[in-house]
């Protein structure tokens, strides 16, 4: 992890944020329609 380039770390963070960001609207929609 120490020898990782800043670009790789940024890309990993972007992927993590994307993975977190994608399911949130889907979960909200499921909660709205499940009622």
mmCIF file of N, CA, C and O in Angstrom:
data_model
loop_
_atom_site.group_PDB
_atom_site.id
_atom_site.type_symbol
_atom_site.label_atom_id
_atom_site.label_comp_id
_atom_site.label_asym_id
_atom_site.label_seq_id
_atom_site.Cartn_x
_atom_site.Cartn_y
_atom_site.Cartn_z
ATOM 1 N N UNK A 1 0.832 -1.211 0.000
ATOM 2 C CA UNK A 1 0.000 0.000 0.000
ATOM 3 C C UNK A 1 0.865 1.260 0.000
ATOM 4 O O UNK A 1 0.481 2.267 -0.569
ATOM 5 N N UNK A 2 2.050 1.194 0.644
ATOM 6 C CA UNK A 2 2.941 2.356 0.708
ATOM 7 C C UNK A 2 3.538 2.665 -0.665
ATOM 8 O O UNK A 2 3.685 3.821 -1.028
ATOM 9 N N UNK A 3 3.842 1.623 -1.448
ATOM 10 C CA UNK A 3 4.469 1.813 -2.763
ATOM 11 C C UNK A 3 3.449 2.092 -3.871
ATOM 12 O O UNK A 3 3.775 2.085 -5.037
ATOM 13 N N UNK A 4 2.207 2.348 -3.493
ATOM 14 C CA UNK A 4 1.149 2.627 -4.461
ATOM 15 C C UNK A 4 1.290 4.059 -4.983
ATOM 16 O O UNK A 4 1.584 4.973 -4.211
ATOM 17 N N UNK A 5 1.089 4.247 -6.266
ATOM 18 C CA UNK A 5 1.148 5.588 -6.850
ATOM 19 C C UNK A 5 -0.114 6.372 -6.487
ATOM 20 O O UNK A 5 -1.175 5.782 -6.277
ATOM 21 N N UNK A 6 -0.025 7.713 -6.413
ATOM 22 C CA UNK A 6 -1.215 8.510 -6.077
ATOM 23 C C UNK A 6 -2.367 8.288 -7.059
ATOM 24 O O UNK A 6 -3.534 8.298 -6.661
ATOM 25 N N UNK A 7 -2.032 8.070 -8.326
ATOM 26 C CA UNK A 7 -3.074 7.852 -9.346
ATOM 27 C C UNK A 7 -3.838 6.558 -9.058
ATOM 28 O O UNK A 7 -5.058 6.517 -9.168
ATOM 29 N N UNK A 8 -3.122 5.508 -8.677
ATOM 30 C CA UNK A 8 -3.768 4.228 -8.352
ATOM 31 C C UNK A 8 -4.651 4.370 -7.119
ATOM 32 O O UNK A 8 -5.763 3.844 -7.075
ATOM 33 N N UNK A 9 -4.155 5.102 -6.110
ATOM 34 C CA UNK A 9 -4.935 5.314 -4.885
ATOM 35 C C UNK A 9 -6.206 6.098 -5.201
ATOM 36 O O UNK A 9 -7.278 5.786 -4.700
ATOM 37 N N UNK A 10 -6.085 7.116 -6.054
ATOM 38 C CA UNK A 10 -7.240 7.925 -6.448
ATOM 39 C C UNK A 10 -8.250 7.083 -7.217
ATOM 40 O O UNK A 10 -9.452 7.178 -7.000
ATOM 41 N N UNK A 11 -7.757 6.225 -8.107
ATOM 42 C CA UNK A 11 -8.626 5.351 -8.890
ATOM 43 C C UNK A 11 -9.356 4.376 -7.960
ATOM 44 O O UNK A 11 -10.556 4.155 -8.107
ATOM 45 N N UNK A 12 -8.650 3.801 -7.001
ATOM 46 C CA UNK A 12 -9.265 2.898 -6.037
ATOM 47 C C UNK A 12 -10.341 3.591 -5.226
ATOM 48 O O UNK A 12 -11.413 3.044 -5.006
ATOM 49 N N UNK A 13 -10.047 4.836 -4.819
ATOM 50 C CA UNK A 13 -11.031 5.616 -4.069
ATOM 51 C C UNK A 13 -12.249 5.912 -4.935
ATOM 52 O O UNK A 13 -13.385 5.826 -4.473
ATOM 53 N N UNK A 14 -12.024 6.246 -6.199
ATOM 54 C CA UNK A 14 -13.119 6.507 -7.137
ATOM 55 C C UNK A 14 -14.010 5.288 -7.316
ATOM 56 O O UNK A 14 -15.235 5.399 -7.320
ATOM 57 N N UNK A 15 -13.385 4.109 -7.424
ATOM 58 C CA UNK A 15 -14.147 2.865 -7.565
ATOM 59 C C UNK A 15 -14.963 2.598 -6.292
ATOM 60 O O UNK A 15 -16.133 2.222 -6.371
ATOM 61 N N UNK A 16 -14.342 2.832 -5.129
ATOM 62 C CA UNK A 16 -15.053 2.644 -3.863
ATOM 63 C C UNK A 16 -16.253 3.577 -3.755
ATOM 64 O O UNK A 16 -17.359 3.156 -3.394
ATOM 65 N N UNK A 17 -16.041 4.860 -4.096
ATOM 66 C CA UNK A 17 -17.133 5.823 -4.058
ATOM 67 C C UNK A 17 -18.228 5.451 -5.043
ATOM 68 O O UNK A 17 -19.418 5.571 -4.739
ATOM 69 N N UNK A 18 -17.823 4.972 -6.238
ATOM 70 C CA UNK A 18 -18.795 4.558 -7.255
ATOM 71 C C UNK A 18 -19.611 3.362 -6.759
ATOM 72 O O UNK A 18 -20.837 3.336 -6.881
ATOM 73 N N UNK A 19 -18.913 2.371 -6.160
ATOM 74 C CA UNK A 19 -19.611 1.185 -5.636
ATOM 75 C C UNK A 19 -20.584 1.563 -4.514
ATOM 76 O O UNK A 19 -21.669 0.995 -4.407
ATOM 77 N N UNK A 20 -20.189 2.537 -3.691
ATOM 78 C CA UNK A 20 -21.087 3.002 -2.629
ATOM 79 C C UNK A 20 -22.226 3.840 -3.196
ATOM 80 O O UNK A 20 -23.354 3.760 -2.717
ATOM 81 N N UNK A 21 -21.933 4.637 -4.233
ATOM 82 C CA UNK A 21 -22.906 5.575 -4.777
ATOM 83 C C UNK A 21 -23.980 4.917 -5.631
ATOM 84 O O UNK A 21 -25.105 5.395 -5.691
ATOM 85 N N UNK A 22 -23.647 3.812 -6.294
ATOM 86 C CA UNK A 22 -24.610 3.178 -7.200
ATOM 87 C C UNK A 22 -25.791 2.555 -6.441
ATOM 88 O O UNK A 22 -26.920 2.802 -6.822
ATOM 89 N N UNK A 23 -25.592 1.766 -5.374
ATOM 90 C CA UNK A 23 -26.731 1.088 -4.742
ATOM 91 C C UNK A 23 -27.659 2.018 -3.958
ATOM 92 O O UNK A 23 -28.806 1.663 -3.716
ATOM 93 N N UNK A 24 -27.188 3.194 -3.554
ATOM 94 C CA UNK A 24 -27.987 4.063 -2.687
ATOM 95 C C UNK A 24 -29.329 4.454 -3.326
ATOM 96 O O UNK A 24 -30.369 4.254 -2.698
ATOM 97 N N UNK A 25 -29.364 4.985 -4.572
ATOM 98 C CA UNK A 25 -30.668 5.298 -5.182
ATOM 99 C C UNK A 25 -31.549 4.070 -5.373
ATOM 100 O O UNK A 25 -32.779 4.146 -5.249
ATOM 101 N N UNK A 26 -30.930 2.922 -5.657
ATOM 102 C CA UNK A 26 -31.680 1.671 -5.833
ATOM 103 C C UNK A 26 -32.333 1.261 -4.509
ATOM 104 O O UNK A 26 -33.508 0.887 -4.474
ATOM 105 N N UNK A 27 -31.595 1.377 -3.408
ATOM 106 C CA UNK A 27 -32.127 1.049 -2.079
ATOM 107 C C UNK A 27 -33.293 1.981 -1.736
ATOM 108 O O UNK A 27 -34.328 1.550 -1.223
ATOM 109 N N UNK A 28 -33.124 3.286 -2.038
ATOM 110 C CA UNK A 28 -34.197 4.261 -1.777
ATOM 111 C C UNK A 28 -35.449 3.901 -2.580
ATOM 112 O O UNK A 28 -36.560 3.915 -2.049
ATOM 113 N N UNK A 29 -35.268 3.552 -3.856
ATOM 114 C CA UNK A 29 -36.412 3.162 -4.693
ATOM 115 C C UNK A 29 -37.104 1.920 -4.147
ATOM 116 O O UNK A 29 -38.333 1.864 -4.084
ATOM 117 N N UNK A 30 -36.318 0.920 -3.729
ATOM 118 C CA UNK A 30 -36.890 -0.312 -3.170
ATOM 119 C C UNK A 30 -37.692 0.017 -1.906
ATOM 120 O O UNK A 30 -38.802 -0.483 -1.713
ATOM 121 N N UNK A 31 -37.126 0.871 -1.036
ATOM 122 C CA UNK A 31 -37.821 1.254 0.193
ATOM 123 C C UNK A 31 -39.125 1.978 -0.113
ATOM 124 O O UNK A 31 -40.137 1.744 0.550
ATOM 125 N N UNK A 32 -39.112 2.853 -1.125
ATOM 126 C CA UNK A 32 -40.322 3.590 -1.491
ATOM 127 C C UNK A 32 -41.394 2.648 -2.049
ATOM 128 O O UNK A 32 -42.577 2.768 -1.713
ATOM 129 N N UNK A 33 -40.974 1.718 -2.918
ATOM 130 C CA UNK A 33 -41.953 0.825 -3.547
ATOM 131 C C UNK A 33 -42.374 -0.329 -2.644
ATOM 132 O O UNK A 33 -43.424 -0.933 -2.865
ATOM 133 N N UNK A 34 -41.597 -0.637 -1.606
ATOM 134 C CA UNK A 34 -41.906 -1.756 -0.715
ATOM 135 C C UNK A 34 -43.041 -1.409 0.255
ATOM 136 O O UNK A 34 -43.641 -2.311 0.842
ATOM 137 N N UNK A 35 -43.327 -0.130 0.414
ATOM 138 C CA UNK A 35 -44.371 0.266 1.377
ATOM 139 C C UNK A 35 -45.752 -0.067 0.854
ATOM 140 O O UNK A 35 -46.061 0.208 -0.288
#
